[in-house]
Coordinates of C-alpha atoms in Angstrom, one line a residue:
M153 CA -31.7 24.9 -64.9
K154 CA -29.9 21.5 -65.0
Y155 CA -30.9 18.8 -62.5
Y156 CA -28.5 15.9 -61.8
L157 CA -29.7 12.4 -60.8
Y158 CA -26.8 10.9 -58.8
H159 CA -26.0 7.5 -57.3
I160 CA -23.8 6.9 -54.2
T161 CA -23.3 3.1 -54.5
G162 CA -24.9 1.2 -51.7
K163 CA -26.2 4.4 -50.1
K164 CA -28.8 6.4 -52.1
I165 CA -30.0 7.9 -55.3
G166 CA -30.8 11.6 -55.2
V167 CA -31.4 14.7 -57.3
T168 CA -29.5 18.0 -57.0
K169 CA -28.9 21.2 -58.9
S170 CA -25.3 21.4 -57.5
L171 CA -23.2 18.2 -57.2
A172 CA -20.3 20.0 -55.6
R173 CA -22.4 21.7 -52.9
R174 CA -25.0 18.9 -52.2
V175 CA -23.0 15.7 -52.6
E176 CA -19.4 16.7 -52.0
Q177 CA -19.6 19.6 -49.6
Q178 CA -22.7 18.7 -47.6
Q179 CA -22.5 14.9 -47.7
G180 CA -18.7 14.6 -47.8
Y181 CA -18.3 12.3 -50.9
A182 CA -15.4 12.7 -53.4
P183 CA -16.2 12.8 -57.1
H184 CA -15.0 9.2 -57.5
E185 CA -17.4 8.0 -54.8
Y186 CA -20.6 8.8 -56.8
E187 CA -21.9 8.6 -60.4
I188 CA -24.2 10.8 -62.4
I189 CA -27.0 8.6 -63.7
E190 CA -28.9 11.2 -65.7
E191 CA -29.2 14.9 -66.1
S192 CA -32.1 16.9 -67.4
D193 CA -33.6 20.4 -67.3
D194 CA -37.1 18.9 -66.9
I195 CA -37.9 18.9 -63.2
D196 CA -41.0 16.8 -63.6
Y197 CA -39.1 14.0 -65.4
I198 CA -36.1 14.0 -63.1
S199 CA -38.4 13.9 -60.0
K200 CA -40.3 10.9 -61.2
R201 CA -37.1 9.2 -62.5
E202 CA -35.6 9.5 -59.0
I203 CA -38.5 7.6 -57.4
E204 CA -38.4 4.9 -60.1
L205 CA -34.7 4.2 -59.6
Q206 CA -34.9 4.3 -55.8
K207 CA -37.5 1.5 -56.1
K208 CA -35.4 -0.4 -58.7
Y209 CA -32.2 -0.3 -56.6
G210 CA -34.0 -1.0 -53.3
Y211 CA -33.1 2.2 -51.6
R212 CA -35.3 4.3 -49.3
V213 CA -37.9 5.9 -51.5
D214 CA -38.5 9.6 -50.9
E215 CA -42.1 10.4 -49.8
T216 CA -42.1 13.8 -51.5
L217 CA -41.2 14.3 -55.2
Y218 CA -38.0 16.4 -55.6
K219 CA -40.0 19.1 -57.5
H220 CA -42.2 19.6 -54.4
L221 CA -39.3 19.7 -52.0
N222 CA -37.4 22.1 -54.2
P223 CA -39.5 25.2 -53.3
N224 CA -38.5 24.7 -49.6
I225 CA -34.8 25.0 -50.3
N226 CA -34.7 27.7 -52.9
M227 CA -33.2 31.1 -52.1
M228 CA -36.2 33.3 -53.1
R229 CA -38.0 34.5 -50.0
I230 CA -41.3 36.0 -51.0
N231 CA -43.5 37.9 -48.6
I232 CA -47.2 37.2 -48.8
T233 CA -49.8 39.4 -47.2
P234 CA -53.6 39.2 -47.5
Q235 CA -53.4 41.7 -50.4
T236 CA -50.1 41.2 -52.2
T237 CA -47.2 38.9 -52.9
T238 CA -43.9 40.7 -52.8
F239 CA -40.7 39.5 -54.5
P240 CA -37.2 40.4 -53.2
C241 CA -35.9 41.8 -56.4
P242 CA -36.6 44.6 -58.9
V243 CA -38.9 43.9 -61.9
N244 CA -36.0 43.7 -64.3
K245 CA -34.5 40.7 -62.5
L246 CA -37.8 39.1 -61.5
K247 CA -38.2 36.7 -64.5
G248 CA -34.8 35.2 -64.0
Q249 CA -35.4 34.6 -60.3
L250 CA -38.8 33.1 -61.0
M251 CA -37.4 30.8 -63.6
D252 CA -34.8 29.6 -61.1
N253 CA -37.7 28.8 -58.8
L254 CA -40.0 26.8 -61.1
G255 CA -42.3 24.6 -59.0
M256 CA -42.3 27.0 -56.0
V257 CA -45.7 27.2 -54.2
I258 CA -47.3 30.6 -53.6
Q259 CA -50.1 30.2 -51.0
T260 CA -52.3 33.3 -50.8
A261 CA -55.5 33.9 -49.0
Y262 CA -57.3 33.3 -52.3
N263 CA -55.6 30.3 -53.8
R264 CA -52.5 28.1 -54.0
H265 CA -50.4 28.7 -57.1
I266 CA -47.5 26.7 -58.5
V267 CA -44.9 28.8 -60.4
D268 CA -44.7 27.7 -64.0
E269 CA -43.9 29.5 -67.2
E270 CA -47.5 30.6 -67.7
L271 CA -47.8 32.1 -64.3
I272 CA -44.4 33.8 -64.7
E273 CA -45.6 35.6 -67.8
W274 CA -48.7 36.9 -66.0
I275 CA -46.5 38.0 -63.0
M276 CA -44.2 39.9 -65.4
S277 CA -47.1 41.7 -67.0
N278 CA -48.6 42.8 -63.7
A279 CA -45.7 43.3 -61.3
V280 CA -45.5 46.7 -59.7
T281 CA -42.3 48.3 -58.2
S282 CA -42.7 48.9 -54.4
Q283 CA -43.1 52.5 -53.5
F284 CA -41.0 51.9 -50.4
N285 CA -38.2 49.9 -51.9
D286 CA -37.3 50.0 -55.6
G287 CA -35.4 46.8 -55.2
R288 CA -38.7 44.9 -54.5
C289 CA -41.8 44.4 -56.6
Y290 CA -45.2 42.8 -56.0
V291 CA -48.5 41.6 -57.6
Y292 CA -52.0 41.7 -56.2
N293 CA -53.2 38.3 -54.9
K294 CA -56.9 38.7 -56.0
A295 CA -55.9 39.5 -59.6
M296 CA -53.5 36.5 -59.6
C297 CA -56.3 34.3 -58.3
K298 CA -58.5 35.3 -61.3
F299 CA -55.7 34.5 -63.7
K300 CA -55.3 31.0 -62.3
N301 CA -58.3 30.5 -60.1
S302 CA -58.2 26.7 -59.9
F303 CA -55.8 23.8 -59.9
S304 CA -55.3 21.7 -63.0
F305 CA -56.1 18.0 -62.5
Q306 CA -52.4 17.3 -62.1
E307 CA -52.0 20.0 -59.5
K308 CA -55.0 18.7 -57.5
L309 CA -53.4 15.3 -57.4
A310 CA -50.1 16.8 -56.3
S311 CA -51.9 18.8 -53.5
Q312 CA -53.6 15.6 -52.3
S313 CA -50.3 13.7 -52.4
D314 CA -48.7 16.6 -50.4
M315 CA -51.3 16.1 -47.7
F316 CA -50.6 12.3 -47.4
T317 CA -46.9 13.2 -47.3
K318 CA -47.5 15.6 -44.4
I319 CA -49.4 12.9 -42.5
R320 CA -46.5 10.4 -43.1
R321 CA -43.9 12.9 -42.0
W322 CA -46.0 13.6 -38.8
A323 CA -46.2 9.9 -38.1
Y324 CA -42.5 9.3 -38.8
E325 CA -41.5 12.1 -36.4
R326 CA -43.6 10.6 -33.6
G327 CA -42.1 7.1 -34.1
I328 CA -45.3 5.5 -35.3
Y329 CA -43.5 3.7 -38.2
D330 CA -40.7 2.5 -35.9
Q331 CA -42.7 1.4 -33.0
G332 CA -46.3 1.1 -34.4
D333 CA -48.1 -2.0 -35.6
S334 CA -50.6 -2.6 -38.3
K335 CA -52.9 -4.4 -35.9
T336 CA -53.1 -1.6 -33.4
Q337 CA -53.7 0.8 -36.3
Y338 CA -56.6 -1.4 -37.4
V339 CA -58.1 -1.2 -33.8
K340 CA -57.6 2.6 -34.0
L341 CA -59.5 2.6 -37.3
M342 CA -62.4 0.7 -35.8
E343 CA -62.5 3.2 -32.9
E344 CA -62.7 6.1 -35.3
A345 CA -65.4 4.3 -37.3
G346 CA -67.4 4.0 -34.1
E347 CA -67.0 7.8 -33.6
L348 CA -68.1 8.4 -37.1
A349 CA -71.2 6.2 -36.6
E350 CA -72.1 8.1 -33.5
A351 CA -71.6 11.5 -35.2
L352 CA -73.8 10.4 -38.1
L353 CA -76.6 9.3 -35.7
K354 CA -76.4 12.6 -33.9
N355 CA -76.2 14.6 -37.2
D356 CA -73.1 16.3 -35.8
K357 CA -71.4 17.6 -38.9
P358 CA -68.2 18.9 -37.2
E359 CA -67.7 15.5 -35.6
V360 CA -68.4 13.8 -38.9
I361 CA -65.6 15.8 -40.5
D362 CA -63.3 15.1 -37.6
A363 CA -63.9 11.4 -37.7
I364 CA -63.5 11.0 -41.4
G365 CA -60.2 12.9 -41.3
D366 CA -59.0 10.8 -38.4
M367 CA -59.8 7.6 -40.4
V368 CA -57.9 8.9 -43.4
V369 CA -54.9 9.5 -41.1
V370 CA -55.0 6.1 -39.6
L371 CA -55.4 4.4 -43.0
T372 CA -52.4 6.4 -44.3
N373 CA -50.3 5.1 -41.5
L374 CA -51.7 1.5 -41.7
A375 CA -50.7 1.4 -45.4
K376 CA -47.2 2.7 -44.6
L377 CA -46.7 0.1 -41.9
E378 CA -47.6 -2.5 -44.6
K379 CA -44.9 -0.9 -46.8
L380 CA -47.6 0.6 -49.1
D381 CA -48.5 4.1 -50.1
I382 CA -52.2 5.0 -49.6
E383 CA -52.1 6.8 -53.0
D384 CA -51.4 3.5 -54.7
C385 CA -54.2 1.8 -52.7
I386 CA -56.7 4.5 -53.8
E387 CA -55.6 4.2 -57.4
N388 CA -55.9 0.5 -57.3
A389 CA -59.4 0.7 -55.9
Y390 CA -60.5 3.3 -58.4
E391 CA -59.2 1.2 -61.3
T392 CA -61.5 -1.5 -60.0
I393 CA -64.6 0.5 -59.3
S394 CA -64.4 2.6 -62.5
K395 CA -65.3 -0.5 -64.5
R396 CA -68.2 -1.5 -62.3
T397 CA -71.8 -1.2 -63.4
G398 CA -74.9 -1.5 -61.2
K399 CA -77.7 0.4 -59.6
M400 CA -78.8 2.2 -56.4
T401 CA -80.9 0.0 -54.1
N402 CA -82.1 1.4 -50.7
G403 CA -79.5 4.1 -50.7
T404 CA -76.6 1.7 -51.6
F405 CA -74.9 1.1 -54.9
V406 CA -75.2 -2.6 -55.8
K407 CA -72.8 -3.8 -58.4
N408 CA -73.8 -6.1 -61.2
T409 CA -72.4 -9.6 -60.6
L410 CA -72.7 -10.8 -64.2

């Protein structure tokens, strides 16, 4: 699968699998009105490169990597039940369709899987033709969970980033970034901190969870209003604390000052 990184001068930088459909048909640009910057069959590379160049050229930066958006626009419509994941094609055509949908997310009751070549091989070894429709096939979710029963470190980071993206999308749709203000978000953060303190004093675990979650949402939006991404803020903080040494004193970690 070839991915194209294209540039519409003064407008945007984007990625697509089909220039004719995406840029010309959907967006209305003629071939001479855009340029192909790069092309690659590596979706990870092209997704990161798109963000890099959007920042470099000063265009609006996509909040979600292309490789994570891609599953939402592909043509493969799988059916997930508590027991099985069913694919809309016979077994002999399944591998090709899965390869066309690399990066697709399969969320079952047991786990969240990202389609990669390793998972495809497992699916191909375990796919069963549907007894009701020989044009469909399926795998059992519990077995698939045992094959890949945990995220890799990179997948965990992607999952966390997806959650921050959902928060930002929610805030954007409600006008928080257009009409909101960093100062009011800070006041909101202090309100949520007060609720957390009250929940801790009452030993109310559900309220603790709720308050911590609300604080993360507010911090995500506060960062965005300051033209920052919370992921970068977290990474910056970790780079600092990872080098600290110290000791626990009265329940608090006290860093060495020397």
